[in-house]
């Protein structure tokens, strides 16, 4: 889920054993320590050992950071003291010890401010950002630290530090689902690392690209970047990088559970050697648990190859899943990291719900929602955007100040009258330019306000349809549960089992409907606009069949003989079809041999989708609502149909109603050139 990117401070790279990497390099540096007489070289050697060990074993890295601090304190080298204080803080941060980490970061920062060491200050700010990001999930504070670091790195032209901070900013935007910004900053970091021929830096940037594409569901591209990163990490002997890349690769394997679990277990073995309390290590552990849970839930056809690491027993699979998820939650809590903790608490809630332990599932899901709401709130996103905007403003102000000083210097030698006329001309131009810019900005602002007003209206209608769509499934589920609670003796064992299965099926359909609508609403937070893509009609029919699988007494038929595809917005069209189907189900509540038929066909340059029922037909008031003859918005007068009309208009879909016997037939029509 997350990635930590720290940087090394102060000391230049040593040329000792330049051909070695990883543990062999560490061993040779440790062996060389006793023979080094020059204090500066010895201090730099301690620092190099620490930096190499951070990729291999964080506990050993901490040991040499403390040894280095003792040495530079003894020789009274303040610059070196700040570096090793920063190293100790990084080690504590890696171990999840927030209070100790912030204590040493503050001490290092104070010394660097006193000495005017901008590069080391930039490094410390970056490391503090990584700490608050990965331990406290405070993305707004982390972004502030990263931009402070980048500004100082630019001033001292430190390419390594610039690349690291750019990569960290990319991670923040990726976590906020702003993939465009994430790729922008990731690309800048990659270019810098390639120019420096920094193997670990390039690998880390490639892994970061993979993370952005994986978050955007582009798994083929993600696998390509992760594989390249893994090869470079192995070449450099970077065990932490190898573990990180393996953990990431498992994401792209998705439902290939055996392959994903095998890779994650291999990564887990490496993480246990390097740093079991790393954020990535905890994430890898939790995802192993989720994989076992998914096998238990979804592998009903036994497509997974069982044996060795995957037991062929549902109870054993659930036990493994619970063990890994519990460990991930416990470790996240120990290091004070709320995002991972809440994520795996939600997974535990799903497991407990699957086992029928609804009380524990409820409390875990409630805790998950409370933590997630605090982390991903709109206020947090606004703070991040404001931080970047403030940096750009400061940069522009700095450029304007430089230009002003340059003009002032040029005017010193100009005769007074000519200088006065020139100054008046400049002022007039600036005033005119300012007026033009203000006029342009006002036009943009009016346009944005209009778009915001339209979006707010659509959002209000969306929440109306949200309650409308959920009312029916919830009512059915409550009815099932009341029947089970109030009349427990009316069922024999076989009937009770069927009734329990019906309740589970209804609850699962309700949960999936809620997830689909809530995920759509999250993706539409900025503004409600259709996102057109090519959809198989069969997928739409599968969605309807699954959503109404728990409805008894109604026979569903789906006809798509031409295997048609439609270019439209999936969520808008699914919502329209769901509402029409829900209304048809209600109309058939008192009908014997009730039937609903969905049909797709192409005719006269149009693609049509129709729903037909054998109910009592639609009322005239509802027809008026749908075709704009009434502005009624009350629930009893057809709220669902009113919203269907608005959604259909947004995706350029026309709706018609045709009587069929005693029932009703709705037809959705799309132009063929858009379908």
XYZ file of C-alpha atoms in Angstrom:
675
model
C 0.000 0.000 0.000
C 2.686 2.439 0.932
C 6.301 3.108 0.142
C 8.957 4.742 2.336
C 11.696 6.715 0.650
C 14.448 7.978 2.927
C 17.646 9.692 1.835
C 21.229 9.639 3.033
C 22.726 12.839 4.414
C 26.005 14.720 4.227
C 28.800 12.288 3.458
C 30.211 11.775 -0.005
C 30.229 8.216 -1.343
C 33.394 6.261 -0.584
C 35.411 4.572 -3.288
C 36.335 1.667 -0.990
C 35.278 -1.696 -2.485
C 33.328 0.080 -5.201
C 32.898 -3.188 -7.103
C 30.981 -4.812 -4.205
C 27.357 -4.397 -3.174
C 25.042 -5.606 -0.429
C 26.358 -7.756 2.428
C 29.841 -8.327 0.866
C 30.332 -4.546 0.754
C 29.188 -4.182 4.383
C 31.551 -6.953 5.540
C 34.525 -5.364 3.763
C 33.744 -1.907 5.208
C 33.445 -3.301 8.749
C 36.751 -5.163 8.293
C 38.433 -1.935 7.119
C 37.268 0.183 10.094
C 40.081 -0.641 12.594
C 42.801 0.254 10.083
C 41.371 3.677 9.119
C 43.393 6.469 10.809
C 41.782 9.549 9.275
C 38.823 10.648 11.443
C 36.806 12.041 8.540
C 37.184 8.883 6.460
C 36.306 6.734 9.476
C 33.113 8.732 10.122
C 32.121 8.420 6.494
C 32.752 4.679 6.639
C 30.378 4.324 9.612
C 27.790 6.281 7.619
C 28.281 4.108 4.527
C 27.862 0.949 6.609
C 24.615 2.315 8.051
C 23.240 3.226 4.625
C 24.020 -0.201 3.168
C 22.556 -2.026 6.182
C 19.240 -0.158 5.893
C 18.587 -2.343 2.839
C 19.655 -5.536 4.616
C 18.964 -5.440 8.388
C 17.560 -2.356 10.135
C 18.578 -3.548 13.614
C 22.236 -3.821 12.588
C 21.922 -0.468 10.848
C 20.774 1.083 14.146
C 23.821 -0.420 15.912
C 26.275 1.261 13.516
C 24.347 4.541 13.569
C 24.878 4.674 17.346
C 28.553 3.725 16.981
C 28.986 6.488 14.426
C 27.290 9.012 16.711
C 29.621 8.121 19.587
C 32.644 8.536 17.290
C 31.730 11.947 15.781
C 30.720 13.228 19.235
C 34.139 12.263 20.568
C 35.943 14.129 17.753
C 33.512 17.085 18.202
C 32.305 17.214 14.611
C 28.874 18.910 14.733
C 28.097 18.222 11.111
C 28.711 14.526 11.660
C 26.614 14.561 14.834
C 23.614 15.869 12.885
C 24.059 13.163 10.242
C 24.106 10.263 12.698
C 21.214 11.737 14.679
C 19.294 11.760 11.401
C 20.366 8.142 10.738
C 19.160 7.014 14.172
C 15.846 8.786 13.555
C 15.453 6.980 10.220
C 16.104 3.626 11.888
C 13.531 4.359 14.606
C 11.049 5.410 11.922
C 11.629 2.143 10.047
C 10.880 0.312 13.289
C 7.674 2.327 13.800
C 8.974 4.193 16.879
C 7.504 7.632 16.141
C 8.410 9.471 19.360
C 12.094 8.474 19.294
C 12.322 9.235 15.584
C 10.890 12.759 15.926
C 13.210 13.434 18.898
C 16.360 12.700 16.858
C 15.045 14.400 13.712
C 14.450 17.609 15.691
C 17.955 17.470 17.180
C 19.514 16.946 13.744
C 17.433 19.762 12.239
C 18.481 22.203 14.977
C 22.202 21.584 14.329
C 21.808 21.932 10.561
C 19.911 25.208 10.926
C 22.658 26.495 13.182
C 25.369 25.487 10.669
C 23.339 26.619 7.640
C 23.519 23.133 6.097
C 20.681 23.358 3.585
C 21.288 19.942 2.064
C 21.125 18.162 5.402
C 18.059 20.198 6.353
C 16.406 19.107 3.106
C 17.256 15.481 3.851
C 15.793 15.707 7.348
C 12.581 17.323 6.097
C 12.189 14.528 3.541
C 12.749 11.847 6.178
C 10.266 13.505 8.520
C 7.727 13.474 5.692
C 8.288 9.741 5.123
C 7.846 9.164 8.844
C 4.515 10.990 9.261
C 3.275 9.430 6.021
C 4.048 5.838 6.897
C 3.517 5.844 10.662
C 0.666 8.334 11.125
C -0.766 8.409 7.553
C -0.826 12.222 7.805
C -0.572 12.927 4.080
C -1.072 16.679 4.354
C 1.827 17.037 6.826
C 3.976 14.676 4.749
C 3.382 16.740 1.599
C 4.388 19.909 3.438
C 7.671 18.311 4.546
C 8.397 16.986 1.030
C 7.953 20.356 -0.640
C 10.157 22.017 1.983
C 12.780 19.369 1.230
C 12.486 19.813 -2.536
C 12.826 23.594 -2.327
C 16.097 23.302 -0.362
C 17.350 20.493 -2.640
C 16.784 22.743 -5.660
C 18.741 25.551 -3.991
C 21.779 23.317 -3.463
C 21.305 21.431 -6.782
C 21.242 18.003 -5.080
C 19.890 15.659 -7.772
C 19.697 12.579 -5.526
C 17.603 14.348 -2.928
C 15.421 15.980 -5.579
C 14.680 12.551 -7.093
C 13.735 11.052 -3.727
C 11.397 13.888 -2.742
C 9.729 13.881 -6.162
C 9.153 10.143 -5.791
C 7.662 10.621 -2.329
C 5.297 13.323 -3.627
C 4.252 10.907 -6.376
C 3.382 8.299 -3.725
C 1.184 10.795 -1.865
C -0.809 11.606 -5.008
C -1.122 7.898 -5.810
C -2.567 7.247 -2.344
C -5.085 10.031 -3.017
C -6.031 8.389 -6.397
C -4.674 11.391 -8.327
C -2.908 9.198 -10.901
C -2.121 12.012 -13.358
C -0.142 13.939 -10.746
C 1.433 10.731 -9.434
C 2.784 9.844 -12.900
C 3.976 13.418 -13.452
C 6.168 13.447 -10.339
C 7.267 9.815 -10.829
C 8.487 10.678 -14.336
C 10.528 13.631 -13.068
C 12.192 11.425 -10.446
C 12.996 8.701 -13.008
C 14.683 11.166 -15.382
C 16.943 12.462 -12.610
C 17.947 8.930 -11.496
C 18.671 7.889 -15.080
C 20.912 10.915 -15.614
C 22.834 10.001 -12.440
C 22.979 6.290 -13.432
C 21.654 5.477 -9.940
C 20.652 1.781 -10.159
C 18.701 1.670 -6.880
C 17.097 5.023 -7.656
C 16.016 3.913 -11.133
C 14.651 0.639 -9.695
C 12.723 2.523 -7.041
C 11.271 4.894 -9.655
C 10.229 1.967 -11.867
C 8.575 0.313 -8.875
C 6.776 3.584 -8.187
C 5.478 3.664 -11.775
C 4.212 0.117 -11.295
C 2.387 1.181 -8.140
C 0.571 3.994 -9.940
C -0.508 1.744 -12.828
C -1.607 -0.997 -10.417
C -3.695 1.499 -8.453
C -5.286 2.546 -11.754
C -6.090 -1.135 -12.609
C -3.594 -1.209 -15.510
C -2.030 -4.475 -14.392
C -0.136 -5.356 -17.576
C 1.824 -2.086 -17.464
C 2.305 -2.487 -13.707
C 3.817 -5.967 -14.114
C 6.287 -4.678 -16.711
C 7.586 -1.940 -14.390
C 7.684 -4.203 -11.307
C 9.682 -6.879 -13.190
C 12.238 -4.325 -14.382
C 12.583 -2.980 -10.834
C 13.071 -6.513 -9.429
C 15.890 -7.238 -11.882
C 17.715 -4.017 -10.966
C 17.313 -4.642 -7.211
C 18.731 -8.167 -7.591
C 21.617 -6.776 -9.626
C 22.401 -4.244 -6.871
C 22.059 -6.830 -4.047
C 19.308 -4.733 -2.450
C 17.370 -7.271 -0.335
C 14.811 -4.732 0.824
C 14.186 -3.712 -2.774
C 13.806 -7.349 -3.866
C 11.275 -7.958 -1.072
C 9.410 -4.789 -2.010
C 9.268 -5.661 -5.720
C 8.085 -9.222 -4.983
C 5.324 -7.886 -2.732
C 4.287 -5.509 -5.495
C 4.347 -8.194 -8.211
C 1.824 -10.240 -6.257
C -0.704 -7.444 -6.829
C -0.782 -7.993 -10.592
C -1.424 -11.737 -10.239
C -4.836 -10.922 -8.692
C -6.978 -14.099 -8.785
C -4.018 -16.387 -9.561
C -3.980 -17.115 -5.840
C -1.278 -19.762 -5.789
C 1.197 -17.621 -7.721
C 0.401 -14.562 -5.599
C 0.762 -16.458 -2.294
C 4.027 -18.094 -3.364
C 5.546 -14.711 -4.263
C 4.276 -13.062 -1.061
C 5.647 -15.854 1.148
C 9.033 -15.471 -0.547
C 8.848 -11.712 0.079
C 7.806 -12.337 3.705
C 10.941 -14.439 4.313
C 13.093 -11.561 3.035
C 11.163 -8.962 5.053
C 11.653 -11.005 8.229
C 15.402 -10.839 7.626
C 15.493 -7.138 6.745
C 12.751 -5.434 8.772
C 9.527 -7.247 9.761
C 8.026 -3.991 11.087
C 8.394 -2.169 7.763
C 5.131 -0.808 6.361
C 5.627 -2.887 3.224
C 6.336 -5.992 5.300
C 3.105 -5.543 7.262
C 1.182 -4.903 4.034
C 2.612 -8.065 2.492
C 1.573 -10.105 5.555
C -1.965 -8.742 5.513
C -2.347 -9.404 1.790
C -1.385 -13.057 2.309
C -4.320 -13.269 4.699
C -6.663 -11.677 2.144
C -5.534 -14.196 -0.509
C -6.416 -17.148 1.759
C -9.784 -15.533 2.560
C -10.553 -15.050 -1.145
C -9.788 -18.715 -1.876
C -12.173 -19.793 0.888
C -14.886 -17.435 -0.384
C -14.648 -17.635 -4.138
C -12.895 -20.849 -5.261
C -16.108 -22.847 -5.320
C -15.030 -24.663 -8.504
C -11.664 -25.702 -7.039
C -9.614 -23.997 -9.758
C -6.749 -23.338 -7.325
C -4.035 -25.986 -7.114
C -4.179 -27.081 -3.494
C -1.500 -28.733 -1.390
C 1.664 -27.585 0.394
C 1.011 -23.866 1.170
C -2.715 -23.935 0.272
C -4.789 -26.459 2.278
C -7.823 -28.067 0.626
C -10.073 -27.254 3.576
C -12.207 -24.140 4.041
C -11.756 -24.007 7.841
C -7.977 -24.322 7.483
C -7.954 -21.557 4.852
C -9.966 -19.252 7.111
C -7.666 -20.027 10.027
C -4.615 -19.057 7.950
C -6.346 -15.914 6.717
C -7.307 -14.844 10.237
C -3.767 -15.485 11.534
C -2.091 -13.295 8.893
C -4.715 -10.532 9.084
C -4.534 -10.419 12.876
C -0.736 -10.150 12.726
C -0.971 -7.297 10.193
C -3.436 -5.411 12.422
C -1.315 -6.014 15.525
C 1.945 -4.881 13.899
C 0.262 -1.808 12.399
C -1.057 -0.891 15.835
C 2.387 -1.403 17.410
C 4.027 1.057 15.024
C 1.095 3.498 15.222
C 0.145 3.196 11.524
C -3.647 3.722 11.137
C -4.150 3.220 7.388
C -2.900 -0.377 7.226
C -4.580 -1.123 10.544
C -7.989 0.022 9.302
C -7.591 -1.743 5.953
C -6.925 -5.128 7.496
C -9.574 -4.580 10.161
C -12.025 -4.273 7.258
C -10.689 -7.533 5.810
C -11.104 -9.187 9.228
C -14.683 -7.911 9.309
C -15.352 -9.611 5.966
C -13.836 -12.851 7.264
C -15.910 -12.717 10.455
C -19.065 -11.955 8.476
C -18.289 -14.942 6.225
C -17.949 -17.138 9.331
C -21.199 -15.753 10.753
C -19.597 -13.793 13.623
C -21.600 -10.639 12.845
C -20.918 -8.863 16.142
C -17.141 -8.823 15.681
C -17.561 -8.035 12.004
C -19.668 -4.990 12.848
C -17.187 -3.543 15.340
C -14.186 -4.082 13.039
C -15.983 -2.488 10.091
C -17.085 0.453 12.210
C -13.486 1.061 13.356
C -12.307 0.805 9.745
C -14.760 3.471 8.550
C -13.870 5.886 11.364
C -10.134 5.651 10.598
C -10.568 5.887 6.821
C -12.840 8.925 7.088
C -10.182 10.735 9.129
C -7.358 9.839 6.689
C -9.029 10.442 3.337
C -11.216 13.381 4.217
C -11.721 16.182 1.706
C -10.008 18.570 4.126
C -6.848 16.479 3.917
C -6.936 16.584 0.111
C -7.413 20.348 0.214
C -4.376 20.748 2.472
C -2.230 18.744 0.042
C -3.393 20.832 -2.913
C -2.819 24.024 -0.936
C 0.731 22.933 -0.079
C 1.627 22.475 -3.734
C -0.089 25.736 -4.693
C 1.801 27.625 -1.986
C 5.097 26.219 -3.267
C 4.283 27.419 -6.792
C 3.289 30.846 -5.459
C 6.537 31.112 -3.482
C 8.498 30.129 -6.569
C 6.737 32.754 -8.696
C 7.237 35.384 -6.011
C 10.929 34.544 -5.930
C 11.157 34.918 -9.716
C 9.309 38.239 -9.604
C 11.651 39.503 -6.880
C 14.697 38.581 -8.989
C 13.217 40.374 -11.998
C 12.434 43.455 -9.925
C 16.012 43.670 -8.618
C 17.350 43.259 -12.138
C 15.205 46.130 -13.424
C 16.221 48.299 -10.497
C 19.906 47.710 -11.268
C 19.447 48.643 -14.919
C 17.611 51.887 -14.106
C 20.397 53.245 -11.888
C 22.413 54.654 -14.810
C 19.480 56.112 -16.758
C 18.864 59.849 -16.792
C 16.060 60.850 -14.365
C 13.421 62.030 -16.808
C 13.827 59.019 -19.113
C 13.816 56.729 -16.096
C 10.589 58.312 -14.814
C 8.868 57.894 -18.197
C 10.029 54.283 -18.408
C 8.783 53.588 -14.907
C 5.356 55.037 -15.762
C 5.228 52.881 -18.898
C 6.073 49.765 -16.902
C 3.434 50.578 -14.290
C 0.828 51.208 -16.979
C 1.659 47.915 -18.689
C 1.489 46.020 -15.398
C -1.875 47.582 -14.582
C -3.204 46.721 -18.027
C -1.818 43.197 -17.790
C -3.258 42.799 -14.324
C -6.656 43.930 -15.589
C -6.528 41.413 -18.464
C -5.505 38.605 -16.130
C -8.245 39.544 -13.658
C -10.814 39.579 -16.454
C -9.685 36.183 -17.704
C -9.681 34.744 -14.185
C -13.168 36.112 -13.522
C -14.426 34.398 -16.673
C -12.867 31.117 -15.583
C -14.307 31.532 -12.084
C -17.841 32.089 -13.429
C -17.485 28.958 -15.569
C -16.226 26.898 -12.633
C -19.039 28.137 -10.380
C -21.571 27.122 -13.012
C -20.032 23.666 -13.253
C -19.982 23.388 -9.458
C -23.680 24.298 -9.271
C -24.552 21.669 -11.878
C -22.449 19.081 -10.061
C -24.148 19.862 -6.728
C -27.574 19.398 -8.298
C -26.544 16.043 -9.739
C -25.064 15.000 -6.403
C -28.369 15.767 -4.655
C -30.191 13.603 -7.187
C -27.605 10.868 -6.798
C -28.151 10.598 -3.054
C -31.856 10.357 -3.779
C -31.294 7.373 -6.038
C -28.873 5.878 -3.516
C -31.632 5.630 -0.901
C -34.115 4.542 -3.565
C -31.894 1.677 -4.788
C -31.059 0.422 -1.315
C -34.584 0.526 0.106
C -35.818 -2.620 -1.670
C -32.837 -4.944 -0.913
C -32.745 -3.803 2.708
C -36.477 -4.409 3.097
C -36.107 -7.941 1.697
C -33.192 -8.685 4.024
C -35.090 -7.343 7.062
C -38.084 -9.458 6.078
C -35.941 -12.587 5.916
C -34.383 -11.866 9.304
C -37.751 -11.071 10.971
C -39.189 -14.314 9.668
C -36.244 -16.252 11.039
C -36.426 -14.517 14.423
C -40.221 -14.537 14.957
C -41.102 -17.951 13.476
C -38.109 -20.213 14.178
C -40.209 -23.348 14.501
C -41.979 -23.120 11.166
C -39.015 -24.603 9.244
C -37.642 -28.117 9.261
C -33.847 -28.552 8.993
C -33.777 -28.535 5.208
C -36.063 -25.502 4.965
C -34.039 -23.679 7.595
C -30.868 -24.306 5.620
C -32.497 -22.968 2.455
C -33.803 -19.956 4.364
C -30.341 -19.252 5.797
C -28.828 -19.515 2.317
C -31.440 -17.072 1.045
C -30.548 -14.584 3.804
C -26.816 -14.874 2.979
C -27.488 -14.436 -0.727
C -29.641 -11.378 -0.069
C -27.028 -9.852 2.255
C -24.249 -10.498 -0.273
C -26.260 -8.878 -3.079
C -27.009 -5.886 -0.839
C -23.332 -5.517 0.111
C -22.195 -5.658 -3.506
C -24.824 -3.089 -4.524
C -23.697 -0.756 -1.718
C -20.044 -1.191 -2.659
C -20.714 -0.481 -6.338
C -22.732 2.678 -5.614
C -20.338 3.969 -2.969
C -17.281 3.363 -5.169
C -19.029 5.209 -7.979
C -19.918 8.115 -5.698
C -16.282 8.303 -4.494
C -15.019 8.451 -8.080
C -17.545 11.218 -8.841
C -16.710 13.478 -5.852
C -15.257 16.232 -8.039
C -18.118 16.348 -10.560
C -20.665 13.944 -11.992
C -19.749 13.332 -15.626
C -20.159 10.156 -17.695
C -16.990 8.186 -18.455
C -17.698 6.427 -21.739
C -16.199 3.012 -22.446
C -17.106 -0.038 -24.491
C -19.306 -2.440 -22.477
C -20.484 -5.965 -23.342
C -24.257 -6.140 -22.914
C -23.785 -9.582 -21.323
C -21.853 -7.934 -18.449
C -24.805 -5.604 -17.806
C -27.195 -8.563 -17.759
C -24.905 -10.446 -15.336
C -24.965 -7.403 -13.032
C -28.796 -7.324 -13.007
C -29.050 -11.081 -12.496
C -26.639 -10.956 -9.582
C -28.314 -7.916 -7.982
C -31.749 -9.612 -7.961
C -30.608 -13.167 -7.286
C -32.381 -13.157 -3.909
C -35.805 -12.222 -5.367
C -38.249 -15.157 -5.194
C -41.298 -15.708 -7.362
C -39.978 -13.834 -10.410
C -38.421 -15.536 -13.416
C -35.683 -13.524 -15.184
C -34.811 -13.987 -18.875
C -31.880 -12.318 -20.660
C -31.631 -12.267 -24.477
C -28.584 -10.986 -26.382
C -28.404 -13.113 -29.512
C -26.174 -10.621 -31.364
C -23.607 -10.335 -28.517
C -23.821 -6.545 -28.674
C -21.428 -3.961 -27.240
C -22.403 -0.442 -26.094
C -20.270 2.685 -25.768
C -21.608 4.429 -22.653
C -20.965 5.077 -18.950
C -21.171 1.776 -17.061
C -22.382 3.196 -13.724
C -25.072 5.449 -15.225
C -26.499 2.632 -17.363
C -26.325 0.078 -14.524
C -28.223 2.495 -12.277
C -30.949 3.018 -14.927
C -31.296 -0.744 -15.498
C -31.312 -1.459 -11.752
C -34.129 1.056 -11.131
C -36.237 -0.237 -14.002
C -35.762 -3.826 -12.801
C -36.574 -2.855 -9.213
C -39.787 -1.129 -10.328
C -40.728 -4.212 -12.381
C -40.151 -6.500 -9.384
C -42.436 -4.292 -7.263
C -45.119 -4.338 -9.971
C -45.047 -8.153 -9.981
C -45.427 -8.574 -6.206
C -49.008 -9.872 -6.519
C -48.635 -11.611 -9.901
C -48.565 -15.374 -10.265
C -45.970 -16.753 -12.689
C -44.233 -13.382 -12.719
C -41.629 -12.879 -15.444
C -39.140 -10.150 -16.365
C -37.288 -10.200 -19.673
C -34.225 -8.088 -20.622
C -33.475 -8.083 -24.345
C -30.814 -6.455 -26.571
C -31.007 -5.975 -30.357
C -29.812 -3.665 -33.168
C -32.303 -2.067 -35.545
C -32.459 0.975 -37.883
C -29.156 2.456 -36.804
C -29.916 2.088 -33.082
C -29.047 -0.382 -30.359
C -31.954 -1.110 -28.038
C -32.220 -2.565 -24.553
C -35.695 -3.450 -23.325
C -37.224 -4.701 -20.081
C -40.644 -6.341 -20.208
C -42.824 -7.563 -17.333
C -46.208 -9.262 -17.197
C -47.524 -7.053 -14.384
C -50.463 -4.671 -14.218
C -48.849 -1.877 -16.246
C -47.499 1.613 -15.395
C -49.715 4.438 -14.143
C -50.337 7.657 -16.053
C -48.762 9.756 -13.279
C -45.509 7.808 -13.584
C -45.517 8.288 -17.363
C -45.899 12.047 -16.839
C -42.940 12.054 -14.429
C -40.703 10.206 -16.869
C -41.536 12.331 -19.912
C -41.352 15.725 -18.239
C -45.057 16.444 -17.946
C -44.780 16.649 -14.157
C -42.156 18.036 -11.827
C -43.248 15.867 -8.920
C -40.311 14.562 -6.930
C -42.066 12.776 -4.072
C -41.191 9.124 -3.568
C -44.762 8.033 -4.115
C -44.925 9.837 -7.445
C -41.916 8.252 -9.106
C -38.622 9.530 -7.720
C -36.839 6.604 -9.398
C -38.316 7.386 -12.822
C -37.470 11.103 -12.471
C -33.837 10.248 -11.744
C -33.772 7.661 -14.542
C -34.773 10.455 -16.935
C -31.897 12.667 -15.722
C -29.317 9.863 -15.968
C -30.529 8.791 -19.421
C -30.230 12.373 -20.657
C -26.635 12.538 -19.380
C -25.594 9.498 -21.476
C -27.677 10.454 -24.553
C -30.109 7.611 -24.151
C -33.787 7.878 -25.111
C -36.521 6.042 -23.163
C -39.884 4.893 -24.466
C -42.757 2.940 -22.915
C -44.828 0.340 -24.757
C -47.799 -1.605 -23.345
C -47.370 -5.386 -23.647
C -50.544 -7.268 -22.779
C -51.273 -6.337 -19.190
C -47.634 -5.530 -18.484
C -45.158 -2.826 -19.419
C -42.131 -2.599 -21.703
C -39.419 0.053 -21.301
C -37.016 0.511 -24.249
C -33.616 2.232 -23.943
C -32.263 3.376 -27.327
C -28.714 4.400 -28.292
C -27.470 5.702 -31.645
C -25.347 3.030 -33.336
C -22.410 5.413 -33.928
C -22.125 5.830 -30.139
C -22.822 2.210 -29.316
